[in-house]
Each structure stands twice: as C-alpha cells, then as structure tokens.
CSV table of C-alpha atoms in Angstrom, one decimal:
chain,number,residue,atom,x,y,z
A,1,MET,CA,-22.2,-3.8,-4.5
A,2,ASN,CA,-18.6,-3.6,-5.5
A,3,SER,CA,-17.0,-6.7,-6.9
A,4,ALA,CA,-13.9,-8.5,-5.5
A,5,ILE,CA,-10.7,-7.2,-7.0
A,6,ILE,CA,-8.4,-9.5,-4.8
A,7,THR,CA,-9.4,-12.9,-3.6
A,8,PHE,CA,-7.3,-15.4,-1.5
A,9,GLU,CA,-8.3,-18.9,-2.3
A,10,ASN,CA,-7.2,-21.4,0.3
A,11,LEU,CA,-3.9,-19.5,0.5
A,12,SER,CA,-0.8,-20.3,2.6
A,13,ILE,CA,2.1,-18.0,2.2
A,14,GLY,CA,5.9,-18.2,3.2
A,15,TYR,CA,9.3,-18.9,2.0
A,16,ASN,CA,11.1,-22.0,0.7
A,17,GLY,CA,7.8,-24.0,0.9
A,18,GLU,CA,7.4,-23.4,4.6
A,19,PRO,CA,4.0,-21.4,5.4
A,20,LEU,CA,4.0,-18.4,7.7
A,21,LEU,CA,0.3,-17.9,7.2
A,22,ARG,CA,-2.2,-20.7,6.5
A,23,ASP,CA,-5.6,-21.3,4.8
A,24,ILE,CA,-6.6,-17.7,4.0
A,25,SER,CA,-9.8,-17.4,2.1
A,26,LEU,CA,-11.3,-13.9,1.9
A,27,SER,CA,-12.0,-11.2,-0.8
A,28,ILE,CA,-11.1,-7.5,-1.0
A,29,ASN,CA,-13.6,-5.4,-2.9
A,30,GLN,CA,-12.7,-2.9,-5.5
A,31,GLY,CA,-12.8,0.6,-4.1
A,32,SER,CA,-12.4,-0.5,-0.5
A,33,PHE,CA,-9.9,0.7,2.2
A,34,THR,CA,-8.5,-2.1,4.1
A,35,ALA,CA,-5.9,-2.0,7.0
A,36,VAL,CA,-3.5,-4.7,7.5
A,37,LEU,CA,-2.5,-5.2,11.1
A,38,GLY,CA,-0.1,-7.5,13.0
A,39,SER,CA,2.7,-7.6,15.2
A,40,ASN,CA,6.4,-7.6,14.0
A,41,GLY,CA,7.1,-10.8,12.0
A,42,SER,CA,3.6,-11.7,11.8
A,43,GLY,CA,3.7,-11.8,8.0
A,44,LYS,CA,2.5,-8.4,6.9
A,45,SER,CA,5.2,-7.9,4.3
A,46,THR,CA,5.1,-11.5,3.1
A,47,LEU,CA,1.3,-11.0,2.5
A,48,LEU,CA,2.0,-7.9,0.5
A,49,LYS,CA,4.8,-9.4,-1.5
A,50,THR,CA,2.5,-12.4,-2.5
A,51,ILE,CA,-0.2,-10.0,-3.4
A,52,LEU,CA,2.1,-8.1,-5.6
A,53,GLY,CA,3.4,-11.2,-7.3
A,54,LEU,CA,7.0,-10.8,-5.9
A,55,ILE,CA,6.9,-14.3,-4.1
A,56,PRO,CA,4.8,-17.3,-5.0
A,57,PRO,CA,2.0,-18.7,-2.7
A,58,VAL,CA,3.0,-21.9,-0.8
A,59,VAL,CA,-0.4,-23.3,-1.4
A,60,GLY,CA,-3.6,-21.9,-3.1
A,61,ARG,CA,-3.7,-18.8,-5.1
A,62,VAL,CA,-4.3,-15.0,-5.3
A,63,ALA,CA,-7.1,-14.3,-7.8
A,64,LEU,CA,-7.0,-10.8,-9.3
A,65,ALA,CA,-9.9,-9.6,-11.4
A,66,LYS,CA,-11.4,-6.3,-12.5
A,67,PRO,CA,-14.8,-6.1,-14.1
A,68,SER,CA,-13.3,-4.8,-17.3
A,69,GLY,CA,-11.1,-8.0,-17.5
A,70,THR,CA,-7.9,-5.8,-17.9
A,71,PRO,CA,-4.8,-6.6,-15.6
A,72,ILE,CA,-4.7,-4.9,-12.2
A,73,ILE,CA,-2.1,-2.2,-11.8
A,74,PHE,CA,-0.6,-1.9,-8.4
A,75,GLY,CA,0.9,1.3,-6.9
A,76,TYR,CA,3.4,0.5,-4.2
A,77,VAL,CA,4.4,2.8,-1.5
A,78,PRO,CA,7.3,1.3,0.6
A,79,GLN,CA,8.0,1.9,4.2
A,80,SER,CA,11.3,3.6,3.3
A,81,SER,CA,12.9,4.3,-0.1
A,82,ALA,CA,15.4,1.5,-1.3
A,83,LEU,CA,17.1,4.2,-3.6
A,84,ASP,CA,20.8,4.6,-3.0
A,85,PRO,CA,21.2,8.0,-1.4
A,86,LEU,CA,24.4,8.6,-3.4
A,87,TYR,CA,22.6,8.8,-6.7
A,88,PRO,CA,21.5,12.4,-7.4
A,89,PHE,CA,17.8,11.6,-8.0
A,90,THR,CA,15.4,14.5,-7.6
A,91,GLY,CA,11.9,14.0,-6.0
A,92,PHE,CA,10.8,14.6,-9.6
A,93,ASP,CA,13.0,11.8,-10.9
A,94,VAL,CA,11.8,9.5,-8.3
A,95,ALA,CA,8.1,10.2,-9.1
A,96,LEU,CA,8.6,9.8,-12.8
A,97,MET,CA,9.8,6.3,-12.2
A,98,GLY,CA,6.0,5.4,-11.8
A,99,SER,CA,5.7,5.9,-15.6
A,100,TYR,CA,8.4,3.6,-16.7
A,101,GLY,CA,6.0,0.6,-16.8
A,102,ARG,CA,4.2,2.4,-19.8
A,103,ILE,CA,7.5,3.2,-21.6
A,104,LYS,CA,9.3,0.7,-23.7
A,105,PRO,CA,12.9,0.2,-22.9
A,106,GLY,CA,15.3,2.4,-24.4
A,107,ARG,CA,12.7,5.1,-25.3
A,108,PHE,CA,12.8,8.7,-23.9
A,109,VAL,CA,10.0,9.7,-21.5
A,110,PRO,CA,7.5,11.7,-23.5
A,111,ALA,CA,6.4,15.2,-22.4
A,112,SER,CA,2.9,13.9,-21.6
A,113,GLU,CA,4.4,11.6,-18.9
A,114,ARG,CA,6.4,14.4,-17.5
A,115,GLU,CA,3.3,16.6,-17.3
A,116,PHE,CA,1.3,13.9,-15.6
A,117,THR,CA,4.1,13.3,-13.1
A,118,HIS,CA,3.8,17.1,-12.2
A,119,VAL,CA,0.1,16.8,-11.7
A,120,CYS,CA,0.6,13.7,-9.4
A,121,LEU,CA,3.2,15.7,-7.3
A,122,GLU,CA,1.0,18.7,-7.0
A,123,ALA,CA,-1.9,16.3,-5.8
A,124,ALA,CA,0.4,14.7,-3.2
A,125,GLY,CA,1.6,18.2,-1.9
A,126,ALA,CA,5.1,17.4,-3.2
A,127,GLN,CA,5.6,19.8,-6.1
A,128,GLY,CA,7.1,22.4,-3.9
A,129,PHE,CA,10.2,20.3,-3.3
A,130,ALA,CA,10.2,18.2,-6.4
A,131,THR,CA,13.5,19.7,-7.5
A,132,ALA,CA,15.3,19.0,-4.3
A,133,ARG,CA,17.4,15.8,-4.1
A,134,PHE,CA,15.3,12.9,-2.7
A,135,ALA,CA,18.0,11.8,-0.2
A,136,GLU,CA,17.9,15.3,1.3
A,137,LEU,CA,14.1,15.4,2.0
A,138,SER,CA,12.4,14.9,5.3
A,139,GLY,CA,10.6,11.7,6.0
A,140,GLY,CA,7.3,13.2,5.4
A,141,GLN,CA,8.4,14.8,2.1
A,142,LYS,CA,9.8,11.6,1.0
A,143,GLN,CA,6.5,9.7,1.6
A,144,ARG,CA,4.6,12.3,-0.3
A,145,VAL,CA,7.1,11.8,-3.4
A,146,LEU,CA,6.6,8.0,-3.1
A,147,ILE,CA,2.9,8.4,-3.0
A,148,ALA,CA,3.1,10.7,-6.2
A,149,ARG,CA,5.4,7.9,-7.8
A,150,ALA,CA,2.6,5.3,-7.0
A,151,LEU,CA,-0.1,7.7,-8.5
A,152,VAL,CA,1.9,8.1,-11.6
A,153,THR,CA,1.5,4.4,-12.3
A,154,GLN,CA,-2.3,5.0,-12.5
A,155,PRO,CA,-3.0,2.2,-10.1
A,156,ASP,CA,-6.2,0.2,-9.5
A,157,VAL,CA,-4.8,-0.8,-6.0
A,158,LEU,CA,-2.6,1.5,-3.8
A,159,VAL,CA,-0.5,-0.6,-1.4
A,160,LEU,CA,1.1,1.2,1.4
A,161,ASP,CA,3.7,-0.4,3.9
A,162,GLU,CA,3.7,1.7,6.9
A,163,PRO,CA,3.8,5.0,5.0
A,164,THR,CA,4.1,7.1,8.3
A,165,ALA,CA,6.4,5.1,10.2
A,166,ALA,CA,9.2,7.7,10.0
A,167,VAL,CA,7.2,10.8,10.1
A,168,ASP,CA,5.9,13.0,12.8
A,169,ALA,CA,2.2,13.4,13.9
A,170,ALA,CA,1.4,16.5,11.6
A,171,ALA,CA,2.9,14.7,8.6
A,172,THR,CA,1.0,11.5,9.5
A,173,HIS,CA,-2.2,13.3,9.6
A,174,ALA,CA,-1.6,15.2,6.3
A,175,VAL,CA,-0.5,12.0,4.5
A,176,LEU,CA,-3.4,9.9,5.6
A,177,GLU,CA,-5.9,12.7,4.8
A,178,PHE,CA,-4.5,12.8,1.3
A,179,ILE,CA,-4.7,9.0,0.9
A,180,SER,CA,-8.3,9.0,2.1
A,181,ARG,CA,-9.2,11.8,-0.3
A,182,ILE,CA,-7.7,10.1,-3.3
A,183,HIS,CA,-9.5,6.9,-2.2
A,184,ARG,CA,-12.8,8.6,-2.3
A,185,GLU,CA,-12.2,10.7,-5.3
A,186,LYS,CA,-10.6,8.1,-7.6
A,187,GLU,CA,-12.2,4.9,-6.1
A,188,ILE,CA,-8.9,3.4,-5.7
A,189,THR,CA,-8.6,0.2,-3.6
A,190,VAL,CA,-6.2,0.9,-0.7
A,191,LEU,CA,-4.2,-1.7,1.3
A,192,LEU,CA,-2.5,0.0,4.2
A,193,VAL,CA,-0.1,-1.8,6.6
A,194,THR,CA,0.0,0.1,9.9
A,195,HIS,CA,0.3,-0.5,13.7
A,196,ASP,CA,-1.7,2.8,14.4
A,197,LEU,CA,-5.2,1.8,15.5
A,198,PRO,CA,-6.5,5.6,15.7
A,199,ILE,CA,-5.6,5.8,11.8
A,200,VAL,CA,-7.4,2.6,11.2
A,201,ARG,CA,-10.4,3.8,13.2
A,202,GLU,CA,-10.5,7.1,11.3
A,203,HIS,CA,-9.7,6.0,7.7
A,204,ALA,CA,-10.1,2.1,7.0
A,205,GLN,CA,-13.3,0.3,6.2
A,206,HIS,CA,-12.0,-3.3,6.8
A,207,VAL,CA,-9.2,-4.9,8.8
A,208,VAL,CA,-7.0,-7.9,8.0
A,209,TRP,CA,-5.3,-8.9,11.3
A,210,LEU,CA,-2.3,-11.3,11.2
A,211,HIS,CA,-1.6,-13.4,14.3
A,212,GLN,CA,-0.3,-16.9,15.3
A,213,GLY,CA,-0.3,-18.0,11.5
A,214,LYS,CA,-3.9,-17.1,11.1
A,215,VAL,CA,-5.8,-14.3,9.3
A,216,LEU,CA,-8.8,-12.5,10.9
A,217,TYR,CA,-11.0,-10.4,8.6
A,218,GLY,CA,-13.9,-8.1,9.2
A,219,PRO,CA,-15.2,-4.5,9.3
A,220,VAL,CA,-13.4,-2.0,11.3
A,221,ALA,CA,-16.3,-1.6,13.9
A,222,GLU,CA,-16.4,-5.3,14.5
A,223,MET,CA,-12.5,-5.9,14.6
A,224,LEU,CA,-11.8,-2.9,16.8
A,225,MET,CA,-14.4,-3.7,19.5
A,226,PRO,CA,-12.8,-3.6,22.9
A,227,GLU,CA,-13.6,-7.3,23.5
A,228,ARG,CA,-12.2,-8.3,20.2
A,229,LEU,CA,-9.0,-6.4,20.7
A,230,ALA,CA,-8.7,-8.0,24.2
A,231,SER,CA,-9.1,-11.4,22.6
A,232,ILE,CA,-6.5,-10.8,19.9
A,233,PHE,CA,-4.0,-9.1,22.1
A,234,GLU,CA,-4.2,-11.9,24.7
A,235,MET,CA,-3.7,-14.5,21.8
A,236,GLU,CA,-0.7,-12.5,20.5
A,237,VAL,CA,1.0,-12.2,24.0
A,238,GLY,CA,0.2,-15.8,24.8
C-alpha cells in the first residue's frame, strides 16, 4: 500500500485568519491521481496555495512526507501563465525555469540542465515549437510548455490548476492523456483542479470536493455516483 505523501491534520484554510474551509482531515497517497472539484469561489486555489506553502493555514497543518525523508518537490502548472507577454521568452526559456531551484543564484545553467529540459519538452510534445515565443503559442501549446517546465523540476507531486481551461477538446484530450501516462510511468502524485467530470471519471482515482466550507473526499466511483452528485449539487445550489 502506498504511504501518505500529503496529510491535512484538522486543517482550516483562508486569508487574514478567516477560514474559507474548515476541519479538513484526510491523506493523499504517494503515486495517486486526485481531482479537486468545486464551484467558483469554493476554495480550490486557496487549497492549492496552502499545500504549496504559499499561504499559511488558519488552523492545523499540512504534513508533507516521503518514505525517503527527503523534502517533497512540487511541479506546478498554473491555469494561465503569469509571464509578461512583452518579454521575449521562448517556450524553451519558460521550460528551463523549472531547473532554477537546483541552480545557485548567479550561476550559469549547465549543459546537463539544458539537455534535460529538451527531454521534458519532447516528452510533453512541445519540442516542435520550443523556439517560438511563448506569448505567441496557442493555449494548448502553452500548457504543454508549462507541463514540461513542471517536469523539469523533477517533481514528486504534480499540481495542475485547470490545465485545459483555455484549450479545445482535442488539446484537452492530448494533455490529459499525457498527464495520465507520466502518472503511470513515473508514479508521480497528481493533484488536478478541474470542472470537467468526464475527465475525472476517465483519469482520476480520488476526488476532493469543496462546497459550503466543507471538504468531501473519496474514490471516484463513490463520489461521482448519481445519487451523490445530486446531493452535492443540491447543497451547492441551496
């Protein structure tokens, strides 16, 4: 049985001491694929930021642990890039940023890191447009570059915030198939924020569902049963 890599211990999260989600106690196992669902404003991004250590918990804690005892490395794929389009970054430049955590400030990026970046771009299907300006890429191409950047970090946990929100159906299918493949092959833990229930049914193993300040958690087959969905949606509307 896989051990827990992320554990929420009596966790309440929010901003300025005001909880948005309360009393969260659950564990996410190493190597699992978990979808995070919830309506707009339910706290999905707040939960991600708390896991990533960007904001502190209001109450409780997030325990991060690997069997080896080494620190967990996160690879983060945002919904859309925060990079200023005026800067002339290429797709390769953006992907290479994933290596910066291993390079001391002021040092040149070694050839080995550049070679590894090309490997990750190739794996993500982004090598063909890696020399183009990132700002000029399509939505699907940008997401592939951002996934490559996350892989360059050599992550234990891949965190994706609605990675297909700005792409068409064909690109959505290709991106999710790729994410599922690297999840299986590299046994990376995946946390995927999405609104797309068919994607969850096809690719995820567990669901974290946020609504009304509470967190529901369970296997996909249980959480997406018609009766359970009816209950959740009635609670969200009501």
